[in-house]
Amino acid sequence: MGDNEERGGKEDQGNRGYGHKPFKRSRSHFTDRITADGRDGWPVESGRYRLVVSRACPWASRAVISRRLLGLEEALSMAVTDPIQDDRSWRFTLDPDGRDPVLGIRYLAEAYEKREPDAPGGVSVPAIVDVPSGKLVTNDYQQLTLDLATEWTALHREGAPDLYPEPLRDEIDEVMEGVYRDVNNGVYRAGFATHQEEYEKACAGVFRRLEMLAERLAGQRYLVGDTITEADIRLFTTLVRFDPVYHGHFKCNLWKLTENPVLWAYARDLFQTPGFGDTVDFDHIKRHYYQVHSGINPTGIVPLGPDLDGWTTPHHRERLGGRPFGDGTPPGPVPPGERVGPPGQPA
């Protein structure tokens, strides 16, 4: 649901249905694009739209990272939902009176219903809502960040990096396809598997791809080229959740991220790069997975571990060269209202 699992009617049993039905990643139903020329009826415009995210959700976290790296904080406001969904999905219970202060709604579902009552596919984040009308514009998690990088350029900060450089797009797309199929989505196929063979196939695929990525990253700092791209963002949002939730909760436990020297150093390198770790809320991540997925964790107990202090230790990846932001610069300080706590502590 929040992570685009396909879920909708009573037969799915809401949160209790996880792990009791075949897993299927639903396609985004609302695929309108916000573009510089407004060809879908949604032109890029500062202050017009609101990005709704959960800091727990890896798909939404892509958008949070991209927005920060590109310096779109003032142009595109952001709403952060409660990490604990109920069966109506994402709630604004972190805000005063349980309403988003800009949209004035209690549930993200209300923006979906304004756009299309009884729309299929459930209520997912990330989502962009048109503030004047209160209607959902898009929940296309695959395209959304690419458009932030390529269509919103007039509103990018000075020194913003090129996260989807045109000469490298074919290679970036190829790398991202494998990462999506086997890693981003693969951990869910393993975690929500309903029988042994299904689980083993998915789990083996996760680690096979991770080993391929480790081999690729052994000799280069970033996945494609010598700067951070969209491909790194998409891999990072799964890696940062790997030991806290996917290793135990989703049974992807052939080895921990911390046991793979290359991937662990790569993940720490990104985590310590402005725009990555300063958007991560481990408290939200752990509570969401362990408390929402009651079909596979019926007690709702959230584990104390793992120790997260290692995220800030030296990684030495700078020895491989590379320039994180290319010819650009790091983003500035995190806006006060968007700060998260240090690793291992609630915000």
Coordinates of C-alpha atoms in Angstrom, one line a residue:
M1 CA 0.0 0.0 0.0
G2 CA 2.4 2.7 1.2
D3 CA 5.2 0.8 -0.6
N4 CA 2.9 0.1 -3.6
E5 CA 1.9 -3.4 -2.5
E6 CA -1.4 -4.2 -4.2
R7 CA -4.1 -4.1 -1.7
G8 CA -7.6 -2.8 -1.7
G9 CA -10.8 -4.6 -0.7
K10 CA -12.0 -6.4 2.4
E11 CA -10.7 -9.7 1.0
D12 CA -7.1 -8.4 1.5
Q13 CA -7.7 -8.1 5.3
G14 CA -5.8 -4.8 5.4
N15 CA -2.5 -5.0 7.3
R16 CA -3.2 -8.5 8.4
G17 CA -3.2 -9.7 4.8
Y18 CA 0.6 -9.2 4.4
G19 CA 2.2 -12.6 4.0
H20 CA -1.0 -14.4 3.4
K21 CA -1.6 -13.7 -0.3
P22 CA 0.7 -13.7 -3.3
F23 CA 2.8 -10.5 -3.5
K24 CA 2.2 -8.2 -6.5
R25 CA 3.6 -4.8 -6.9
S26 CA 0.8 -2.6 -8.2
R27 CA 1.4 -0.2 -11.0
S28 CA 0.9 3.5 -10.3
H29 CA -2.6 4.3 -11.4
F30 CA -2.1 8.1 -11.6
T31 CA 0.8 8.7 -14.0
D32 CA 0.2 12.3 -14.9
R33 CA 3.5 14.2 -15.1
I34 CA 4.4 17.7 -13.9
T35 CA 6.5 19.1 -16.7
A36 CA 8.1 22.3 -17.7
D37 CA 5.7 22.7 -20.6
G38 CA 2.6 21.5 -18.7
R39 CA 1.6 19.0 -21.4
D40 CA -0.4 16.9 -19.0
G41 CA -2.1 20.0 -17.6
W42 CA 0.3 20.2 -14.6
P43 CA 3.0 22.8 -15.3
V44 CA 6.0 23.1 -13.0
E45 CA 5.2 26.0 -10.6
S46 CA 6.8 27.0 -7.4
G47 CA 4.5 26.6 -4.4
R48 CA 1.6 24.9 -6.3
Y49 CA 2.3 21.3 -5.3
R50 CA 2.8 19.3 -2.1
L51 CA 4.9 16.1 -1.9
V52 CA 3.4 13.6 0.5
V53 CA 5.9 11.0 1.8
S54 CA 6.5 8.6 4.6
R55 CA 10.1 8.5 5.8
A56 CA 9.6 4.7 6.3
C57 CA 8.9 4.0 2.7
P58 CA 11.8 3.4 0.4
W59 CA 9.9 4.5 -2.7
A60 CA 9.0 7.8 -1.0
S61 CA 12.5 8.2 0.3
R62 CA 13.8 8.5 -3.2
A63 CA 11.7 11.6 -3.6
V64 CA 12.9 13.0 -0.3
I65 CA 16.5 12.6 -1.2
S66 CA 16.1 14.0 -4.8
R67 CA 14.1 17.0 -3.5
R68 CA 16.9 17.8 -1.1
L69 CA 19.8 17.3 -3.4
L70 CA 18.2 19.5 -6.0
G71 CA 17.3 22.2 -3.6
L72 CA 13.5 22.1 -4.2
E73 CA 12.5 22.6 -0.6
E74 CA 11.0 26.0 -1.1
A75 CA 9.4 25.2 -4.5
L76 CA 7.9 21.9 -3.5
S77 CA 6.6 21.7 0.1
M78 CA 6.6 18.3 1.8
A79 CA 4.2 16.5 4.1
V80 CA 5.4 13.6 6.3
T81 CA 2.9 11.0 7.3
D82 CA 2.7 8.9 10.4
P83 CA 4.8 5.8 9.8
I84 CA 2.0 3.6 11.2
Q85 CA -0.8 3.2 8.7
D86 CA -4.2 2.0 9.5
D87 CA -6.4 0.3 7.0
R88 CA -7.3 3.6 5.4
S89 CA -3.6 4.1 4.8
W90 CA -1.4 7.1 5.4
R91 CA -2.4 9.5 8.1
F92 CA -1.4 13.0 9.1
T93 CA -1.4 12.2 12.8
L94 CA 2.1 13.8 13.3
D95 CA 0.5 17.2 12.6
P96 CA -1.6 19.3 15.0
D97 CA -5.2 18.1 15.1
G98 CA -4.2 15.2 12.9
R99 CA -4.5 17.3 9.7
D100 CA -2.0 18.3 7.1
P101 CA -1.6 22.0 7.7
V102 CA -1.5 22.8 4.0
L103 CA -4.0 20.4 2.5
G104 CA -6.3 20.3 5.5
I105 CA -6.9 16.6 5.3
R106 CA -6.6 13.7 7.8
Y107 CA -5.8 11.0 5.3
L108 CA -3.9 11.0 2.0
A109 CA -6.8 8.9 0.7
E110 CA -8.9 12.1 0.6
A111 CA -6.7 13.6 -2.1
Y112 CA -7.0 10.4 -4.1
E113 CA -10.8 10.4 -3.7
K114 CA -11.0 14.0 -4.9
R115 CA -9.1 13.0 -8.0
E116 CA -11.0 9.7 -8.7
P117 CA -13.5 8.2 -6.2
D118 CA -12.9 4.4 -5.7
A119 CA -9.7 4.4 -7.8
P120 CA -8.0 1.1 -8.0
G121 CA -4.5 0.3 -6.7
G122 CA -4.7 1.5 -3.1
V123 CA -3.2 4.7 -1.6
S124 CA 0.5 4.9 -1.9
V125 CA 3.4 7.3 -1.3
P126 CA 5.2 9.2 -2.7
A127 CA 2.3 11.3 -4.0
I128 CA 2.2 14.8 -5.3
V129 CA -1.0 16.8 -4.6
D130 CA -2.2 20.0 -6.3
V131 CA -2.7 22.4 -3.4
P132 CA -5.3 24.7 -5.0
S133 CA -7.7 21.8 -5.9
G134 CA -6.6 19.3 -3.2
K135 CA -6.5 16.6 -5.9
L136 CA -3.8 14.0 -6.4
V137 CA -1.6 14.6 -9.4
T138 CA 0.7 11.6 -9.5
N139 CA 1.7 8.5 -7.5
D140 CA 4.1 7.3 -10.2
Y141 CA 7.1 6.5 -8.0
Q142 CA 9.2 5.4 -10.9
Q143 CA 8.8 8.6 -13.0
L144 CA 8.4 11.2 -10.2
T145 CA 12.0 11.5 -9.3
L146 CA 13.2 11.5 -12.9
D147 CA 10.9 14.5 -13.5
L148 CA 12.2 16.3 -10.5
A149 CA 15.7 15.9 -12.0
T150 CA 14.8 16.9 -15.6
E151 CA 11.6 18.9 -15.7
W152 CA 12.0 21.0 -12.6
T153 CA 15.4 22.4 -13.6
A154 CA 14.3 26.1 -13.6
L155 CA 13.6 25.7 -9.9
H156 CA 16.8 23.8 -8.9
R157 CA 19.2 25.4 -6.5
E158 CA 22.4 26.9 -7.8
G159 CA 24.9 24.1 -7.9
A160 CA 22.4 21.3 -8.0
P161 CA 23.8 18.0 -9.4
D162 CA 22.6 16.4 -12.6
L163 CA 21.1 13.2 -11.2
Y164 CA 20.1 11.9 -14.6
P165 CA 22.7 13.0 -17.1
E166 CA 21.6 12.5 -20.7
P167 CA 24.8 10.9 -22.0
L168 CA 24.5 8.2 -19.3
R169 CA 20.8 7.6 -19.2
D170 CA 20.8 4.2 -21.1
E171 CA 23.4 2.8 -18.7
I172 CA 21.6 4.3 -15.7
D173 CA 18.3 2.8 -16.9
E174 CA 19.9 -0.6 -17.3
V175 CA 21.4 -0.6 -13.8
M176 CA 18.2 0.7 -12.3
E177 CA 16.1 -2.1 -13.9
G178 CA 18.2 -4.8 -12.3
V179 CA 18.3 -3.0 -9.0
Y180 CA 14.5 -2.6 -9.1
R181 CA 13.6 -6.1 -10.1
D182 CA 16.0 -8.0 -7.8
V183 CA 16.7 -5.7 -4.9
N184 CA 14.1 -2.9 -4.4
N185 CA 11.3 -5.3 -5.2
G186 CA 13.1 -8.5 -4.5
V187 CA 13.2 -8.0 -0.7
Y188 CA 9.4 -7.6 -0.8
R189 CA 8.9 -10.7 -2.8
A190 CA 10.9 -12.6 -0.3
G191 CA 9.3 -11.0 2.7
F192 CA 5.7 -11.5 1.5
A193 CA 6.3 -15.0 0.1
T194 CA 3.5 -17.4 0.9
H195 CA 5.5 -20.7 0.3
Q196 CA 9.1 -21.9 0.6
E197 CA 10.0 -22.1 -3.1
E198 CA 8.7 -18.6 -3.8
Y199 CA 10.7 -17.2 -0.9
E200 CA 13.9 -19.1 -1.8
K201 CA 13.8 -17.9 -5.4
A202 CA 13.3 -14.3 -4.4
C203 CA 15.9 -14.3 -1.6
A204 CA 18.5 -15.9 -3.8
G205 CA 17.8 -13.3 -6.5
V206 CA 18.3 -10.5 -3.9
F207 CA 21.8 -11.7 -2.9
R208 CA 22.8 -12.6 -6.5
R209 CA 22.2 -9.0 -7.6
L210 CA 23.8 -7.6 -4.5
E211 CA 27.0 -9.6 -5.2
M212 CA 27.0 -8.3 -8.8
L213 CA 26.6 -4.7 -7.5
A214 CA 29.4 -5.2 -5.0
E215 CA 31.7 -6.4 -7.8
R216 CA 30.8 -3.4 -9.9
L217 CA 31.3 -1.0 -6.9
A218 CA 34.6 -2.5 -5.9
G219 CA 36.5 -0.4 -8.5
Q220 CA 34.2 2.7 -8.8
R221 CA 32.7 5.0 -6.2
Y222 CA 29.2 5.3 -7.8
L223 CA 27.1 3.0 -9.9
V224 CA 27.3 4.9 -13.1
G225 CA 29.9 7.5 -14.0
D226 CA 31.9 9.4 -11.3
T227 CA 29.1 11.3 -9.7
I228 CA 25.9 10.5 -7.8
T229 CA 23.0 9.6 -10.0
E230 CA 19.4 8.4 -9.7
A231 CA 20.7 4.9 -9.7
D232 CA 22.6 5.4 -6.5
I233 CA 19.5 7.0 -4.8
R234 CA 17.4 3.9 -5.7
L235 CA 19.9 1.4 -4.4
F236 CA 20.6 3.4 -1.2
T237 CA 17.0 3.4 -0.1
T238 CA 17.0 -0.4 0.1
L239 CA 20.5 -0.7 1.5
V240 CA 19.8 1.7 4.4
R241 CA 16.8 -0.5 5.4
F242 CA 18.6 -3.8 4.9
D243 CA 19.9 -4.7 8.3
P244 CA 17.2 -2.9 10.3
V245 CA 14.3 -4.6 8.6
Y246 CA 14.9 -6.7 5.5
H247 CA 17.5 -9.0 7.1
G248 CA 15.1 -10.1 9.9
H249 CA 11.6 -9.0 9.0
F250 CA 11.8 -10.1 5.4
K251 CA 14.1 -13.1 6.0
C252 CA 16.8 -11.8 3.6
N253 CA 19.4 -13.2 5.9
L254 CA 22.1 -14.9 3.9
W255 CA 24.3 -12.1 5.1
K256 CA 24.0 -8.6 6.6
L257 CA 25.0 -5.4 4.8
T258 CA 27.6 -4.9 7.4
E259 CA 29.2 -8.2 6.4
N260 CA 29.8 -7.1 2.8
P261 CA 32.8 -4.8 2.9
V262 CA 32.1 -3.1 -0.5
L263 CA 28.4 -2.5 -0.1
W264 CA 28.7 -1.5 3.5
A265 CA 31.4 1.1 2.7
Y266 CA 29.4 2.3 -0.3
A267 CA 26.2 2.7 1.8
R268 CA 28.1 4.6 4.5
D269 CA 29.7 6.9 1.9
L270 CA 26.2 7.9 0.6
F271 CA 24.7 8.1 4.1
Q272 CA 27.4 10.6 5.1
T273 CA 26.8 12.7 2.0
P274 CA 24.5 15.7 2.6
G275 CA 21.1 14.8 1.2
F276 CA 21.1 11.1 2.1
G277 CA 21.6 10.3 5.8
D278 CA 20.1 13.5 6.9
T279 CA 16.8 12.4 5.4
V280 CA 16.8 8.9 7.1
D281 CA 14.6 8.2 10.1
F282 CA 15.4 4.7 11.4
D283 CA 12.7 5.0 14.1
H284 CA 10.0 5.5 11.4
I285 CA 11.5 2.7 9.3
K286 CA 11.5 0.1 12.0
R287 CA 8.2 1.0 13.5
H288 CA 6.5 0.9 10.1
Y289 CA 7.6 -2.4 9.0
Y290 CA 7.3 -4.3 12.2
Q291 CA 4.0 -2.8 13.3
V292 CA 2.2 -2.4 10.1
H293 CA 2.9 -5.8 8.5
S294 CA 1.0 -7.6 11.2
G295 CA 0.4 -10.6 8.9
I296 CA 4.1 -11.5 9.2
N297 CA 4.8 -9.9 12.6
P298 CA 1.5 -10.4 14.5
T299 CA 3.0 -9.3 17.9
G300 CA 4.0 -5.9 16.5
I301 CA 7.2 -6.1 18.5
V302 CA 9.9 -3.8 17.2
P303 CA 13.4 -5.2 17.7
L304 CA 16.0 -3.2 19.6
G305 CA 18.8 -3.9 17.1
P306 CA 20.8 -3.6 15.1
D307 CA 23.4 -1.1 16.4
L308 CA 23.3 1.8 14.0
D309 CA 26.3 3.7 15.2
G310 CA 28.5 2.3 12.4
W311 CA 26.8 4.4 9.8
T312 CA 29.0 7.4 10.8
T313 CA 32.3 5.5 10.8
P314 CA 35.0 6.2 8.1
H315 CA 34.3 4.5 4.7
H316 CA 37.5 5.4 2.7
R317 CA 35.5 5.3 -0.6
E318 CA 37.0 8.7 -1.5
R319 CA 40.2 6.8 -2.5
L320 CA 38.3 5.6 -5.6
G321 CA 38.0 9.2 -6.8
G322 CA 34.7 10.5 -8.0
R323 CA 33.0 13.7 -7.3
P324 CA 29.7 13.3 -5.4
F325 CA 28.0 16.4 -7.0
G326 CA 30.0 16.7 -10.2
D327 CA 30.5 20.4 -11.0
G328 CA 27.9 21.3 -8.4
T329 CA 27.9 21.7 -4.7
P330 CA 26.4 19.9 -1.6
P331 CA 22.9 21.0 -0.5
G332 CA 22.6 23.5 2.3
P333 CA 21.5 22.8 5.9
V334 CA 18.3 20.8 6.4
P335 CA 15.3 23.1 6.9
P336 CA 14.5 23.1 10.7
G337 CA 11.1 21.6 10.3
E338 CA 12.5 18.6 8.3
R339 CA 15.4 17.5 10.5
V340 CA 15.6 13.9 11.7
G341 CA 17.3 12.4 14.7
P342 CA 20.8 10.7 14.6
P343 CA 21.1 7.0 13.8
G344 CA 19.4 4.8 16.4
Q345 CA 17.4 7.6 18.0
P346 CA 13.8 8.9 17.3
A347 CA 13.6 12.2 15.6

